CSV table of C-alpha atoms in Angstrom, one decimal:
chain,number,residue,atom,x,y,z
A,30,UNK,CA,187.3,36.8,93.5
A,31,UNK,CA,188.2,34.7,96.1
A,32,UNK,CA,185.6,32.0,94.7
A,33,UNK,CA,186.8,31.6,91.1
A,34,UNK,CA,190.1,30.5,92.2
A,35,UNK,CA,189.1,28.1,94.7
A,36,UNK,CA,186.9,26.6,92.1
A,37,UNK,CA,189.6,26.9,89.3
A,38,UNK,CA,192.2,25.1,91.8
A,39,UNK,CA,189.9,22.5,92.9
A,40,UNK,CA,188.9,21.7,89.4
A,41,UNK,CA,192.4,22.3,88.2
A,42,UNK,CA,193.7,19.8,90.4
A,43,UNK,CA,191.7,17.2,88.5
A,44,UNK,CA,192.3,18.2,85.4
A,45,UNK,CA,195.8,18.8,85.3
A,46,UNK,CA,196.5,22.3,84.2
A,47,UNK,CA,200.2,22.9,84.1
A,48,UNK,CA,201.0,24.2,87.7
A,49,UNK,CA,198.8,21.8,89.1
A,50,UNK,CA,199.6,18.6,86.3
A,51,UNK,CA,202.3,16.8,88.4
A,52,UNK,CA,200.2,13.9,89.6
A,53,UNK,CA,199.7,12.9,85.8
A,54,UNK,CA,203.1,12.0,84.1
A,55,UNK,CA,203.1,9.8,87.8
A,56,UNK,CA,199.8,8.3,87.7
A,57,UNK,CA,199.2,7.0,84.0
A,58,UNK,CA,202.3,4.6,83.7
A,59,UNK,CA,201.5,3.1,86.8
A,60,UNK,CA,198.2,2.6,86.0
A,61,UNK,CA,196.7,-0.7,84.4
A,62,UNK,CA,196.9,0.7,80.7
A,63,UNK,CA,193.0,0.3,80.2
A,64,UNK,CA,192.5,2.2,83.0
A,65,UNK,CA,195.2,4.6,82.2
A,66,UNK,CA,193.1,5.4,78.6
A,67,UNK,CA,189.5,6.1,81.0
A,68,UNK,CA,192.4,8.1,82.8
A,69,UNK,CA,192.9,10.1,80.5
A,70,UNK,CA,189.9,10.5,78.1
A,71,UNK,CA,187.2,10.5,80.6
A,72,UNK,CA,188.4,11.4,84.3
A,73,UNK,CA,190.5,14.3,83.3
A,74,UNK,CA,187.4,16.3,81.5
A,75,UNK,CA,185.1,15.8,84.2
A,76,UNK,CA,187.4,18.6,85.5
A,77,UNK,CA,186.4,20.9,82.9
A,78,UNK,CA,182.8,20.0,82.7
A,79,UNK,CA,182.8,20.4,86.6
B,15,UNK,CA,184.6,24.1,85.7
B,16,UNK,CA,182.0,24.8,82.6
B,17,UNK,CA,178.8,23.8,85.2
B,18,UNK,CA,180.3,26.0,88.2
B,19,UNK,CA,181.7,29.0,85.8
B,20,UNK,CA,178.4,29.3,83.8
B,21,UNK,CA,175.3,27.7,85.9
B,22,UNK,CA,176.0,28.8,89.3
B,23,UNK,CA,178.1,31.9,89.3
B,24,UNK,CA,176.4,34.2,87.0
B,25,UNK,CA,177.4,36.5,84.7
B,26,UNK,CA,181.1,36.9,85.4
B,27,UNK,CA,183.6,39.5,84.9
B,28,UNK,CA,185.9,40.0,82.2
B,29,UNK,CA,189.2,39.3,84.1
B,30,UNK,CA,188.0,35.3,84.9
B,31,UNK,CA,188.0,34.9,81.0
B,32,UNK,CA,190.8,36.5,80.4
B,33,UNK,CA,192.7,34.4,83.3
B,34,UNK,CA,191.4,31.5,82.1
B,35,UNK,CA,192.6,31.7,78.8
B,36,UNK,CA,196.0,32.6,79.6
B,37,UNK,CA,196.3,29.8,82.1
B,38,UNK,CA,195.1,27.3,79.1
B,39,UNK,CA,197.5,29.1,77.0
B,40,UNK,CA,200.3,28.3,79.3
B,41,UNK,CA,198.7,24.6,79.9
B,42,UNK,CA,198.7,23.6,75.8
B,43,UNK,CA,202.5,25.2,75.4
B,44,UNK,CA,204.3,24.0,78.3
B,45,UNK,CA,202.5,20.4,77.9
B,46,UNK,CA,203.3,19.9,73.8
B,47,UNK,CA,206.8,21.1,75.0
B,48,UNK,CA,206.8,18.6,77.6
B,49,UNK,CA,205.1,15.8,75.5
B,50,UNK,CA,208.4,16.9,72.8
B,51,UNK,CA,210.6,15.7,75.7
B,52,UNK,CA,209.0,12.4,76.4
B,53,UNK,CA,210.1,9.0,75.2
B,54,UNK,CA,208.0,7.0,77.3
B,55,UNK,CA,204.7,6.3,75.8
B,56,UNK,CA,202.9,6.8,78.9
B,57,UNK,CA,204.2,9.9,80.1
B,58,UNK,CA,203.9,11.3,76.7
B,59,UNK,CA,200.4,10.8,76.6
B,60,UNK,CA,199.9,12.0,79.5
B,61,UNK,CA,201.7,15.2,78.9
B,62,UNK,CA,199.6,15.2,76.2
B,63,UNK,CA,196.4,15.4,77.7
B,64,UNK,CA,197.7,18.1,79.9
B,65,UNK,CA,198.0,20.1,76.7
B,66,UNK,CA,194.4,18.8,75.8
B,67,UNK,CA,193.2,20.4,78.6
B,68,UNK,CA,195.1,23.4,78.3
B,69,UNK,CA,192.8,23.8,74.4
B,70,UNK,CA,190.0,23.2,76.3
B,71,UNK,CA,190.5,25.9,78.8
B,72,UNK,CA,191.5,28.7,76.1
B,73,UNK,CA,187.9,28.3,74.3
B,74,UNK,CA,186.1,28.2,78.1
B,75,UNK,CA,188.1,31.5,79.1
B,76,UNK,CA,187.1,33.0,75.6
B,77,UNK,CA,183.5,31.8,76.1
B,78,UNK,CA,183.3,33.5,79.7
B,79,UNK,CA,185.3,36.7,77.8
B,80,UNK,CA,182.4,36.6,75.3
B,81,UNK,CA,179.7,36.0,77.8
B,82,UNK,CA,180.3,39.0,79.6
B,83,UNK,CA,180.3,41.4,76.6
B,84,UNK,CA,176.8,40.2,76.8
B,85,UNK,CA,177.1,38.1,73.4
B,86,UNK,CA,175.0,35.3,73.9
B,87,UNK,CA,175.7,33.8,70.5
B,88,UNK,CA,179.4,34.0,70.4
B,89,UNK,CA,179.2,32.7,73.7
B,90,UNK,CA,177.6,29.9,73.1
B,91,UNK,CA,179.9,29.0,70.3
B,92,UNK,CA,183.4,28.9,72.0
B,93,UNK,CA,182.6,26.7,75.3
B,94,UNK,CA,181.7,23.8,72.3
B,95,UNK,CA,185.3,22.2,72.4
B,96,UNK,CA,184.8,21.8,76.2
B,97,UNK,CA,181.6,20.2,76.2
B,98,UNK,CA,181.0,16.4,76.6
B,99,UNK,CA,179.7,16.0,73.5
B,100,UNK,CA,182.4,17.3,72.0
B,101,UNK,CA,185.8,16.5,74.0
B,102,UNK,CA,184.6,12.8,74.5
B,103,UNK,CA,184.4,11.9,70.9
B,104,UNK,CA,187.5,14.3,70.4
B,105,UNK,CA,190.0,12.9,72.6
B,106,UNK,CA,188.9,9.6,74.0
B,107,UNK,CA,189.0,7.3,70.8
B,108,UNK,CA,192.5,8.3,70.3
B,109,UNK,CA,193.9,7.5,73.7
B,110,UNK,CA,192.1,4.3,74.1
B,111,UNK,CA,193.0,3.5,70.6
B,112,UNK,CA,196.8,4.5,71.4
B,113,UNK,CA,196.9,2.9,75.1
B,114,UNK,CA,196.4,-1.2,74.1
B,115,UNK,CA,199.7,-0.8,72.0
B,116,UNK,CA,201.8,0.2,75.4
B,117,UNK,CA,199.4,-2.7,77.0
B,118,UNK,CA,200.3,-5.4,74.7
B,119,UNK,CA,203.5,-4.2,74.1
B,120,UNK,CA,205.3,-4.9,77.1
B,121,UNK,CA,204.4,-8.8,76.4
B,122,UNK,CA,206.2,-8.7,73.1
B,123,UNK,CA,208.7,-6.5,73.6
B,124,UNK,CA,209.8,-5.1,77.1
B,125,UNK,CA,210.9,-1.9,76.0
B,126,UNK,CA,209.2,1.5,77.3
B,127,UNK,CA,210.8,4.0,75.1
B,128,UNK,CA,209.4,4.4,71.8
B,129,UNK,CA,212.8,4.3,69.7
B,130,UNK,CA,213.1,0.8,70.6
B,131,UNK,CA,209.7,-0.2,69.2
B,132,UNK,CA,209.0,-1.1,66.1
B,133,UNK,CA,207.8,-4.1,63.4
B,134,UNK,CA,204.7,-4.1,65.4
B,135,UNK,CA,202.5,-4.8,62.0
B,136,UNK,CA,204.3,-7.8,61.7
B,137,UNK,CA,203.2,-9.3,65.4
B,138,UNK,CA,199.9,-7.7,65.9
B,139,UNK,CA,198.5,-6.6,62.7
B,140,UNK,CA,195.2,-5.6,64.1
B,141,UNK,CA,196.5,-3.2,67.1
B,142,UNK,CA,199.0,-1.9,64.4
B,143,UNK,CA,196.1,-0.8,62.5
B,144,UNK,CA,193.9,0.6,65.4
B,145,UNK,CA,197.8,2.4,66.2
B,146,UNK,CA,197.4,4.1,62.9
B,147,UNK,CA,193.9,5.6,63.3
B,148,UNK,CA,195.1,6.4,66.8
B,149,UNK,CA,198.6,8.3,65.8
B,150,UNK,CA,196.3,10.4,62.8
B,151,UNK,CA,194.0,11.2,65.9
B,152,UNK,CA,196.0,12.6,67.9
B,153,UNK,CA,198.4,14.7,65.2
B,154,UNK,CA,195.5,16.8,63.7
B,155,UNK,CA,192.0,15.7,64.5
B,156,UNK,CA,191.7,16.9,67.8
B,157,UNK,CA,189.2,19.7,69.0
């Protein structure tokens, strides 16, 4: 119980599932734009894949 | 989320599944809704990969939903969109195809909003190509 949503927060957090996406619209225009597309196409799913 | 949900933690009930999917439900709506509002290039991508990952969730929760009716070979078939195999050539060629044009845009022309683009072909013929592939990437071929 109390284990899937820790892990589903803590995951969530980093890949930006819609209560916890508010970092995201912040981060990517004030990232370098090459860093901003790893941002976004790598970092994000390494939430999913955990 | 994929290693933790369906290495360490066993067989898992039906509700995490169902939870999960919802929640990725939620994720792809309220982030293309978002993404609908958005004129800055940036942001909109970035609301877009919010809904990205909300795709990705639905066919995990269904794969955990699946896994607990104990049918290994459905199972194994929905968590597919979420692997790395799978997501990295899905979404990662469009947004690093997309992001150079925002990079060398600013250079050219210092607008952020998207309305205020435009003739790009004629100044940079080579990103306006690599724009294309990236724009018909992310309208349809995606997951």
């Amino acid at each position: 119980m109390q284990r899937f949503w820790l892990f589903l927060f803590g995951f969530g957090v980093k890949a930006g599932i819609v209560p916890l996406h508010i970092w995201l619209p912040v981060a990517h225009p004030v990232a370098p734009s090459n860093i901003s597309a790893l941002l976004s196409g790598v970092l994000i799913k390494t939430g999913i894949t955990g | 989320m994929t290693r933790v949900f369906f290495d360490f933690l066993g067989t898992p009930p039906n509700w995490w599944g169902v939870t999960s999917a919802y929640i990725g439900t939620i994720s792809a709506l309220l982030g293309v809704l978002y993404a609908l509002m958005e004129h800055d290039l940036k942001r909109l991508l970035a609301y877009h990969s919010i809904e990205n990952i909300g795709i990705i969730l639905m066919g995990l929760g269904a794969a955990l939903m699946f896994r607990h009716a104990n049918n290994p070979l459905l199972a194994r078939w929905p968590p597919w969109p979420s692997s790395p195999p799978c997501i990295t050539p899905s979404t990662t060629p469009f947004q690093s195809v997309a992001f150079p044009r925002r990079r060398r845009g600013p250079a050219l022309d210092p607008y952020a909003h998207m309305e205020e683009m435009g003739g790009l072909i004629k100044r940079m013929p080579k990103t306006a190509l690599f724009f294309l592939v990236g724009a018909v990437a992310i309208s349809a071929c995606r997951t």
